[in-house]
Every structure is written in C-alpha cells, then in structure tokens.
Amino acid sequence: SLDGPRQVVREAVPFRLRVLDWRVPDGRTPAQRLDALLADDRAHAFDMARAPLLRACVVRLGTAHWALLVSVSQAILDTPSLATVLAE
C-alpha cells in the first residue's frame, strides 16, 4: 500500500519517434494538417502506468522545413519547465 505518489526510474524505456513526410500535398494546408495532428495527439491521454510519459513527432514540411511536436505529461514537466527544457 502506498501513502502517496511515487517515482519509478527504469533503466531503459522504449521510445518511438514518429516521423511524417508532408511534402506531398493532400488537399489541406500545412496549418490544417498540423491542427489535425495536434487534435489527434491531444485526444490520446498518457497512461500513467506505462512509460514513456513523453511523445515526439517530427514532420517534414518541405525540403528544408521541419516541425517538431513534443507532448509531455505534466506529471514529469509542467508548462514553464518544458519551455526551459526546450530553450536549453
């Protein structure tokens, strides 16, 4: 029985980096595609019992243009902390 939250540190956690190539048009603007991707990501809650509590997706928008989507559970990083991590 636990009296409160606990932290589990695993030696290794499988991590999948999702990579999308949007150089081929599909009838939507890049902004519309990104909005749909963000909505889909937000619809999938993190399972607090399964690592990792982080998702990442790289989107190739053009020959030299990329977008990075990072989703992190607030259990490991709150919004101000995430901004600091990304700035670093």
C-alpha positions as a Markdown table, in Angstrom:
| # | Residue | x | y | z |
|---|---|---|---|---|
| 1 | Ser | 0.0 | 0.0 | 0.0 |
| 2 | Leu | 1.3 | 3.4 | -0.9 |
| 3 | Asp | 0.6 | 6.6 | 1.1 |
| 4 | Gly | 1.1 | 8.8 | -1.9 |
| 5 | Pro | 2.7 | 9.3 | -5.3 |
| 6 | Arg | 6.0 | 7.5 | -6.1 |
| 7 | Gln | 8.6 | 7.8 | -8.7 |
| 8 | Val | 9.8 | 4.8 | -10.7 |
| 9 | Val | 13.1 | 5.1 | -12.6 |
| 10 | Arg | 13.6 | 2.5 | -15.3 |
| 11 | Glu | 16.9 | 1.5 | -16.7 |
| 12 | Ala | 15.6 | 1.6 | -20.3 |
| 13 | Val | 12.3 | 2.6 | -21.8 |
| 14 | Pro | 11.3 | 2.0 | -25.4 |
| 15 | Phe | 10.7 | 5.3 | -27.2 |
| 16 | Arg | 9.2 | 5.7 | -30.7 |
| 17 | Leu | 9.9 | 8.9 | -32.6 |
| 18 | Arg | 7.1 | 9.4 | -35.1 |
| 19 | Val | 8.3 | 10.8 | -38.4 |
| 20 | Leu | 5.8 | 12.2 | -41.0 |
| 21 | Asp | 6.6 | 13.4 | -44.5 |
| 22 | Trp | 4.1 | 16.1 | -45.6 |
| 23 | Arg | 5.9 | 17.2 | -48.8 |
| 24 | Val | 3.2 | 15.6 | -50.9 |
| 25 | Pro | 0.0 | 17.7 | -50.7 |
| 26 | Asp | -3.2 | 16.1 | -49.6 |
| 27 | Gly | -5.6 | 19.0 | -50.2 |
| 28 | Arg | -5.2 | 20.6 | -46.8 |
| 29 | Thr | -2.8 | 23.4 | -45.9 |
| 30 | Pro | 0.1 | 22.7 | -43.7 |
| 31 | Ala | -1.7 | 24.6 | -40.9 |
| 32 | Gln | -4.8 | 22.5 | -41.3 |
| 33 | Arg | -2.7 | 19.3 | -41.2 |
| 34 | Leu | -0.9 | 20.5 | -38.1 |
| 35 | Asp | -4.2 | 21.4 | -36.4 |
| 36 | Ala | -5.4 | 17.8 | -37.1 |
| 37 | Leu | -2.2 | 16.3 | -35.9 |
| 38 | Leu | -2.4 | 18.3 | -32.6 |
| 39 | Ala | -6.1 | 17.4 | -32.1 |
| 40 | Asp | -5.2 | 13.7 | -32.6 |
| 41 | Asp | -2.3 | 13.9 | -30.1 |
| 42 | Arg | -4.4 | 15.7 | -27.5 |
| 43 | Ala | -7.1 | 13.0 | -27.8 |
| 44 | His | -4.7 | 10.4 | -26.6 |
| 45 | Ala | -4.1 | 10.7 | -22.8 |
| 46 | Phe | -0.9 | 9.4 | -21.3 |
| 47 | Asp | -1.2 | 6.1 | -19.4 |
| 48 | Met | 0.3 | 7.0 | -16.1 |
| 49 | Ala | 1.2 | 3.3 | -15.5 |
| 50 | Arg | 3.3 | 3.0 | -18.7 |
| 51 | Ala | 6.4 | 4.7 | -19.7 |
| 52 | Pro | 7.3 | 6.9 | -21.5 |
| 53 | Leu | 5.2 | 9.9 | -20.5 |
| 54 | Leu | 6.5 | 11.8 | -23.5 |
| 55 | Arg | 5.7 | 11.6 | -27.2 |
| 56 | Ala | 7.6 | 13.2 | -30.1 |
| 57 | Cys | 6.7 | 13.6 | -33.8 |
| 58 | Val | 8.9 | 15.2 | -36.5 |
| 59 | Val | 7.1 | 16.5 | -39.6 |
| 60 | Arg | 8.9 | 17.2 | -42.8 |
| 61 | Leu | 7.1 | 20.2 | -44.3 |
| 62 | Gly | 9.4 | 20.8 | -47.2 |
| 63 | Thr | 13.0 | 20.3 | -48.4 |
| 64 | Ala | 14.4 | 22.4 | -45.6 |
| 65 | His | 11.4 | 22.9 | -43.3 |
| 66 | Trp | 10.5 | 20.7 | -40.4 |
| 67 | Ala | 8.1 | 20.9 | -37.4 |
| 68 | Leu | 8.6 | 19.2 | -34.0 |
| 69 | Leu | 5.7 | 18.2 | -31.8 |
| 70 | Val | 6.6 | 17.2 | -28.3 |
| 71 | Ser | 3.9 | 16.1 | -25.8 |
| 72 | Val | 4.9 | 15.6 | -22.2 |
| 73 | Ser | 2.7 | 14.6 | -19.2 |
| 74 | Gln | 2.6 | 17.3 | -16.6 |
| 75 | Ala | 3.5 | 14.6 | -14.2 |
| 76 | Ile | 7.1 | 15.0 | -15.4 |
| 77 | Leu | 7.2 | 18.5 | -16.7 |
| 78 | Asp | 4.9 | 21.5 | -16.2 |
| 79 | Thr | 4.5 | 24.1 | -18.9 |
| 80 | Pro | 7.1 | 26.6 | -17.6 |
| 81 | Ser | 9.6 | 23.8 | -17.1 |
| 82 | Leu | 9.0 | 22.4 | -20.6 |
| 83 | Ala | 9.8 | 25.8 | -22.0 |
| 84 | Thr | 13.0 | 25.9 | -20.1 |
| 85 | Val | 14.0 | 22.4 | -21.3 |
| 86 | Leu | 13.2 | 23.2 | -25.0 |
| 87 | Ala | 15.2 | 26.5 | -24.7 |
| 88 | Glu | 18.2 | 24.7 | -23.4 |
